[in-house]
Coordinates of C-alpha atoms in Angstrom, one line a residue:
X118 CA 70.1 11.8 -0.6
X119 CA 69.9 15.7 1.1
X120 CA 69.2 16.0 4.5
X121 CA 66.3 17.6 5.5
X122 CA 66.5 21.4 7.5
X123 CA 66.4 21.5 11.3
X124 CA 63.2 23.4 10.3
X125 CA 61.5 20.7 8.4
X126 CA 62.6 18.3 11.1
X127 CA 61.2 20.3 13.8
X128 CA 57.8 20.2 11.7
X129 CA 57.8 16.7 11.3
X130 CA 58.4 15.6 14.8
X131 CA 55.6 18.4 15.9
X132 CA 53.4 16.4 13.1
X133 CA 54.3 13.1 14.3
X134 CA 53.6 14.1 18.0
X135 CA 50.0 15.7 16.8
X136 CA 49.2 12.1 15.1
X137 CA 49.9 10.4 18.0
X138 CA 47.7 12.5 20.0
X139 CA 45.1 12.5 17.7
X140 CA 45.1 8.7 17.4
X141 CA 45.3 8.8 13.8
X142 CA 47.0 6.3 11.4
X143 CA 51.0 6.6 11.7
X144 CA 51.8 6.8 8.2
X145 CA 54.7 8.9 6.0
X146 CA 51.8 10.2 4.1
X147 CA 50.1 11.5 7.0
X148 CA 52.9 12.9 8.7
X149 CA 53.8 14.6 5.4
X150 CA 50.6 16.2 5.1
X151 CA 50.2 17.0 9.0
X152 CA 53.9 18.7 8.6
X153 CA 53.0 20.6 5.4
X154 CA 55.8 18.7 3.1
X155 CA 55.8 16.5 0.5
X156 CA 56.0 12.7 1.3
X157 CA 59.4 12.7 -0.7
X158 CA 60.7 15.3 2.2
X159 CA 59.2 13.2 4.8
X160 CA 61.0 10.1 3.7
X161 CA 64.2 11.7 3.5
X162 CA 64.1 12.8 7.4
X163 CA 65.5 9.1 8.2
X164 CA 65.4 9.9 12.0
X165 CA 61.5 10.8 11.9
X166 CA 60.9 7.6 10.0
X167 CA 62.6 5.7 12.6
X168 CA 60.4 7.1 15.4
X169 CA 57.4 6.8 13.3
X170 CA 58.1 3.5 12.8
X171 CA 58.9 2.8 16.8
X172 CA 55.7 4.7 17.5
X173 CA 53.5 2.5 15.3
X174 CA 55.2 -0.8 16.3
X175 CA 54.4 0.7 19.8
X176 CA 50.9 1.0 19.0
X177 CA 50.8 -2.4 18.0
X178 CA 52.7 -4.0 20.6
X179 CA 55.6 -5.3 18.5
X180 CA 59.4 -4.4 17.9
X181 CA 59.9 -2.4 14.8
X182 CA 61.5 -3.9 11.8
X183 CA 65.1 -2.7 11.2
X184 CA 65.9 -0.7 8.1
X185 CA 68.8 -1.4 6.1
X186 CA 69.4 2.2 4.4
X187 CA 72.3 0.5 2.3
X188 CA 69.8 -2.5 1.1
X189 CA 67.1 0.2 0.3
X190 CA 69.5 2.9 -1.5
X191 CA 71.2 -0.4 -3.6
X192 CA 67.6 -1.2 -4.7
X193 CA 66.6 2.2 -5.5
X194 CA 69.6 2.5 -7.8
X195 CA 69.4 -0.7 -9.5
X196 CA 65.8 0.2 -10.4
X197 CA 66.7 3.6 -11.8
X198 CA 69.6 1.7 -13.7
X199 CA 67.0 -0.7 -15.2
X200 CA 64.5 2.4 -15.6
X201 CA 67.2 4.2 -17.7
X202 CA 68.0 1.1 -19.6
X203 CA 64.6 0.5 -20.9
X204 CA 64.3 3.9 -21.9
X205 CA 67.5 4.0 -23.8
X206 CA 66.1 0.5 -25.8
X207 CA 62.9 2.5 -26.4
X208 CA 64.5 5.8 -27.9
X209 CA 66.9 3.4 -29.9
X210 CA 63.9 1.5 -31.6
X211 CA 62.3 5.0 -32.3
X212 CA 65.2 6.1 -33.8
X213 CA 65.5 3.0 -35.9
X214 CA 61.6 3.4 -37.0
X215 CA 62.2 7.0 -37.9
X216 CA 65.4 6.2 -40.1
X217 CA 63.2 3.4 -41.7
X218 CA 60.8 5.7 -42.6
X219 CA 63.0 8.3 -44.2
X220 CA 63.6 5.5 -47.0
X221 CA 60.0 5.4 -47.6
X222 CA 59.5 9.2 -48.3
X223 CA 59.2 10.4 -52.1
X224 CA 60.6 13.7 -52.7
X225 CA 58.5 16.4 -54.3
X226 CA 60.4 17.8 -57.0
X227 CA 59.3 21.4 -58.3
X228 CA 59.7 22.3 -61.6

């Protein structure tokens, strides 16, 4: 996963401060919108996401749940592999149907 630039991280931190000052809901979507970046970019900023969770937990009076990035990466990889397998199966089925239809075509002969 490609890390975010220093400028993007600065904008995200500034956006987090603004969200907290405005007492808005602390979410990645709100953070990204406020910083002017995509949610995917905000999600790549691991340190900022951690600060966001800590701030949210502080608001709720609970300790933030630890995040296992290795587990998240493994789960995401497994999900992608499963989607690739489904796509390959669909493409193989489509190819079989196309090949079966070729046998049903009657050629037009010109005289």
